[in-house]
Amino acid sequence: RIGLALLLVLGGIALNVILIEVGHLIGAKISGYKVFSINILGLCLYKKGSKWKFKFSNFDGLTGETKIAPKKENATPKAFSLMPLVFYLIEVVALMVVFYVLKGLITSEMSPDDNRKLLVCILAIIFVTVGGMLTLYNIFPAKLDTTTDGYRLTLLSKKENIAAFNELMRIECAYSENKELDDMKVFDEISNFTCSINLYTVYKHLKNKNYNEASNLLDKMIINRNKISRDAYCSVVTQKMFIVLLNQD
């Protein structure tokens, strides 16, 4: 029974993880984005040129990550972030209907057929419970160990953050396809999104040995350290340290 319970829980995790990323996939299509990477529990499908390839990869999320890039300038990722919640609500309704229908058909005699119905009822409850825990984490509107849809929706309530998010996704998509961009934007308003974008410009300056330009851009982000996460700030300081150690006595 313990082994069966563990299998059912693992099955519930697998189903709900897939539903979350399918929700992201459909939400991206609705919102006007293209998908260039889908990662489910470290199993990553990514686009290389015109072909899809597979690799094992880490991800920024509790159970997976779907990476997108805007196909149009005014794309907004709200549907991308909300569709996993919609899919979970559909799952709850469908499984609860199955649960109550089968529960009403179970007799007091508990025949083999009744045992199978009971097993399906238990399976439905486990799937809904596991999905609820994952969805609660995913929709939580604050920064946790990973980037959640709830936190993303909070950040994207500001229009300037939507523009920054789209630019970041455009850059990451280009890099994943081994394309070098010459038109990356630099943002004066500092946030986690704009910090990530500005760091790509810093890397380009470092590649071209434009150390003064890179240092000046890093200083803007260091001054605004209270507006970015600890991880982002550490990345900025690391690049600043590299420039200082390389060029100063």
Coordinates of C-alpha atoms in Angstrom, one line a residue:
R1 CA 0.0 0.0 0.0
I2 CA 2.9 2.4 0.8
G3 CA 4.5 1.6 -2.5
L4 CA 1.2 2.2 -4.3
A5 CA 0.6 5.5 -2.5
L6 CA 4.1 6.7 -3.5
L7 CA 3.4 5.7 -7.1
L8 CA 0.1 7.6 -7.1
V9 CA 1.9 10.7 -5.6
L10 CA 4.6 10.5 -8.3
G11 CA 1.9 10.1 -10.9
G12 CA 0.1 13.2 -9.6
I13 CA 3.4 15.2 -9.7
A14 CA 4.1 14.1 -13.2
L15 CA 0.6 15.0 -14.5
N16 CA 0.5 18.4 -12.8
V17 CA 4.0 19.3 -13.9
I18 CA 3.0 18.5 -17.5
L19 CA -0.2 20.5 -17.2
I20 CA 1.7 23.6 -15.9
E21 CA 4.1 23.6 -18.8
V22 CA 1.3 22.8 -21.4
G23 CA -0.6 25.8 -19.8
H24 CA 2.5 27.9 -20.4
L25 CA 2.8 26.7 -23.9
I26 CA -0.8 27.5 -24.8
G27 CA -0.7 30.8 -22.9
A28 CA 2.4 31.8 -24.9
K29 CA 0.6 31.1 -28.2
I30 CA -2.4 33.1 -27.0
S31 CA -0.2 36.0 -25.9
G32 CA 1.8 36.4 -29.1
Y33 CA 5.0 34.6 -28.1
K34 CA 7.0 31.8 -29.6
V35 CA 8.4 29.0 -27.4
F36 CA 12.1 28.2 -27.8
S37 CA 12.6 25.9 -24.7
I38 CA 10.4 23.6 -22.6
N39 CA 12.0 22.1 -19.5
I40 CA 10.1 19.5 -17.4
L41 CA 11.9 18.3 -14.3
G42 CA 15.3 18.7 -16.1
L43 CA 14.2 17.1 -19.4
C44 CA 14.6 20.0 -21.8
L45 CA 13.4 20.4 -25.4
Y46 CA 15.0 23.4 -27.0
K47 CA 15.1 25.0 -30.4
K48 CA 18.4 25.0 -32.3
G49 CA 17.8 26.9 -35.6
S50 CA 14.8 25.3 -37.2
K51 CA 15.2 21.9 -35.3
W52 CA 14.1 20.8 -31.8
K53 CA 16.8 19.1 -29.7
F54 CA 16.9 17.4 -26.3
K55 CA 19.2 17.9 -23.3
F56 CA 19.3 17.6 -19.5
S57 CA 19.3 21.1 -18.1
N58 CA 18.6 23.0 -14.9
F59 CA 15.6 25.4 -14.8
D60 CA 14.3 28.5 -13.0
G61 CA 11.1 27.1 -11.5
L62 CA 9.9 24.5 -8.9
T63 CA 9.3 21.7 -11.5
G64 CA 10.1 23.2 -14.9
E65 CA 10.4 26.2 -17.1
T66 CA 9.1 27.4 -20.5
K67 CA 11.1 30.0 -22.2
I68 CA 9.4 32.3 -24.7
A69 CA 10.2 35.2 -27.0
P70 CA 7.8 37.9 -28.4
K71 CA 6.6 37.6 -32.0
K72 CA 5.1 41.1 -31.9
E73 CA 6.2 44.3 -30.1
N74 CA 3.1 44.7 -27.9
A75 CA 3.0 41.1 -26.7
T76 CA 2.0 40.8 -23.0
P77 CA 2.6 37.6 -21.1
K78 CA -0.4 37.6 -18.7
A79 CA -2.1 34.7 -20.4
F80 CA 1.3 32.9 -20.3
S81 CA 1.4 33.2 -16.5
L82 CA -2.3 32.6 -15.9
M83 CA -3.0 29.5 -18.1
P84 CA -1.4 27.0 -15.6
L85 CA -4.0 28.2 -13.0
V86 CA -6.8 27.8 -15.6
F87 CA -5.6 24.3 -16.4
Y88 CA -5.5 23.4 -12.7
L89 CA -9.1 24.6 -12.2
I90 CA -10.2 22.5 -15.2
E91 CA -8.4 19.5 -13.6
V92 CA -10.2 20.1 -10.3
V93 CA -13.6 20.2 -11.9
A94 CA -13.0 17.1 -14.0
L95 CA -11.5 15.0 -11.3
M96 CA -14.1 16.0 -8.7
V97 CA -16.9 15.0 -11.1
V98 CA -15.2 11.6 -11.5
F99 CA -14.8 11.3 -7.7
Y100 CA -18.4 12.0 -6.8
V101 CA -19.9 9.9 -9.7
L102 CA -17.8 6.9 -8.8
K103 CA -18.3 7.4 -5.1
G104 CA -22.0 7.2 -5.6
L105 CA -21.7 3.9 -7.5
I106 CA -19.7 2.1 -4.8
T107 CA -21.8 -0.3 -2.8
S108 CA -21.4 -1.5 0.7
E109 CA -20.4 -5.0 -0.5
M110 CA -17.1 -3.8 -1.9
S111 CA -16.8 -6.1 -4.9
P112 CA -13.6 -6.1 -7.0
D113 CA -15.3 -3.6 -9.3
D114 CA -16.0 -1.3 -6.3
N115 CA -12.4 -1.6 -5.3
R116 CA -11.3 -0.3 -8.7
K117 CA -13.8 2.6 -8.4
L118 CA -12.4 3.4 -4.9
L119 CA -8.8 3.4 -6.3
V120 CA -9.8 5.9 -9.0
C121 CA -11.5 8.1 -6.4
I122 CA -8.3 8.0 -4.3
L123 CA -6.3 8.8 -7.4
A124 CA -8.5 11.8 -8.2
I125 CA -8.0 13.2 -4.6
I126 CA -4.3 12.7 -4.7
F127 CA -3.9 14.4 -8.1
V128 CA -6.0 17.4 -7.0
T129 CA -4.1 17.7 -3.7
V130 CA -0.7 17.5 -5.3
G131 CA -1.8 19.9 -8.1
G132 CA -3.1 22.3 -5.4
M133 CA 0.3 22.4 -3.6
L134 CA 2.2 23.0 -6.8
T135 CA -0.3 25.6 -8.0
L136 CA -0.2 27.4 -4.6
Y137 CA 3.6 27.7 -4.9
N138 CA 3.4 28.7 -8.5
I139 CA 0.8 31.5 -8.1
F140 CA 2.3 32.9 -4.9
P141 CA 2.8 36.7 -5.6
A142 CA 6.3 37.1 -4.2
K143 CA 9.9 36.1 -4.9
L144 CA 10.6 32.6 -3.6
D145 CA 13.6 30.3 -4.4
T146 CA 12.6 30.3 -8.0
T147 CA 10.6 32.6 -10.3
T148 CA 6.9 31.9 -10.0
D149 CA 4.0 32.9 -12.2
G150 CA 2.5 34.9 -9.3
Y151 CA 5.7 36.9 -8.9
R152 CA 6.0 37.4 -12.6
L153 CA 2.4 38.7 -12.7
T154 CA 3.2 41.1 -9.9
L155 CA 6.3 42.5 -11.7
L156 CA 4.4 42.7 -15.0
S157 CA 1.7 44.9 -13.6
K158 CA 3.9 47.8 -14.7
K159 CA 4.1 48.5 -18.4
E160 CA 7.8 49.3 -18.3
N161 CA 8.5 45.8 -16.8
I162 CA 6.6 44.2 -19.7
A163 CA 8.9 45.9 -22.2
A164 CA 11.9 44.8 -20.2
F165 CA 10.6 41.2 -20.0
N166 CA 10.0 41.1 -23.7
E167 CA 13.5 42.4 -24.4
L168 CA 15.1 39.9 -22.0
M169 CA 13.3 37.0 -23.7
R170 CA 14.3 38.3 -27.1
I171 CA 17.9 38.4 -26.1
E172 CA 17.9 35.0 -24.5
C173 CA 16.2 33.5 -27.5
A174 CA 18.8 35.0 -29.8
Y175 CA 21.6 33.6 -27.6
S176 CA 20.1 30.2 -27.5
E177 CA 20.1 30.3 -31.3
N178 CA 23.7 31.5 -31.4
K179 CA 22.7 34.9 -32.9
E180 CA 24.5 38.0 -31.8
L181 CA 22.3 41.1 -31.4
D182 CA 23.6 44.6 -32.1
D183 CA 20.4 46.4 -31.0
M184 CA 20.1 45.4 -27.3
K185 CA 18.4 48.1 -25.2
V186 CA 20.0 49.6 -22.1
F187 CA 17.5 50.5 -19.3
D188 CA 18.1 53.4 -16.8
E189 CA 15.2 52.3 -14.6
I190 CA 16.7 49.4 -12.7
S191 CA 14.8 46.2 -11.8
N192 CA 15.6 42.5 -11.9
F193 CA 14.4 42.3 -15.5
T194 CA 16.4 45.4 -16.6
C195 CA 19.4 44.3 -14.6
S196 CA 19.5 41.0 -16.5
I197 CA 19.2 42.9 -19.8
N198 CA 21.9 45.4 -19.0
L199 CA 24.2 42.6 -18.0
Y200 CA 24.0 41.2 -21.5
T201 CA 25.2 44.6 -22.7
V202 CA 28.0 44.5 -20.1
Y203 CA 29.1 41.1 -21.5
K204 CA 29.2 42.6 -25.0
H205 CA 31.4 45.5 -23.7
L206 CA 33.7 43.1 -22.0
K207 CA 34.0 41.0 -25.2
N208 CA 35.0 44.2 -27.1
K209 CA 37.2 45.3 -24.2
N210 CA 35.2 48.5 -23.6
Y211 CA 35.9 48.3 -19.9
N212 CA 34.9 51.9 -19.1
E213 CA 31.5 51.6 -20.7
A214 CA 30.9 48.3 -18.9
S215 CA 32.0 49.7 -15.6
N216 CA 29.8 52.7 -15.9
L217 CA 26.8 50.6 -16.6
L218 CA 27.6 48.3 -13.6
D219 CA 27.8 51.3 -11.4
K220 CA 24.3 52.3 -12.3
M221 CA 23.0 49.0 -11.1
I222 CA 25.2 48.9 -7.9
I223 CA 23.8 52.3 -6.9
N224 CA 20.3 50.8 -7.2
R225 CA 21.1 47.6 -5.3
N226 CA 17.9 48.0 -3.2
K227 CA 15.8 47.6 -6.3
I228 CA 17.2 44.2 -7.4
S229 CA 17.5 40.7 -5.8
R230 CA 20.5 39.4 -4.0
D231 CA 21.3 37.1 -6.9
A232 CA 21.2 39.9 -9.5
Y233 CA 23.3 42.1 -7.3
C234 CA 25.9 39.4 -6.8
S235 CA 26.1 39.0 -10.6
V236 CA 26.7 42.7 -11.0
V237 CA 29.4 42.9 -8.3
T238 CA 31.1 39.9 -9.8
Q239 CA 31.5 41.6 -13.2
K240 CA 32.6 44.8 -11.5
M241 CA 35.3 42.9 -9.5
F242 CA 36.5 41.3 -12.8
I243 CA 37.0 44.7 -14.4
V244 CA 38.7 46.1 -11.3
L245 CA 41.1 43.2 -10.9
L246 CA 41.9 43.2 -14.7
N247 CA 42.6 47.0 -15.0
Q248 CA 43.6 48.4 -11.6
D249 CA 46.6 48.0 -9.4

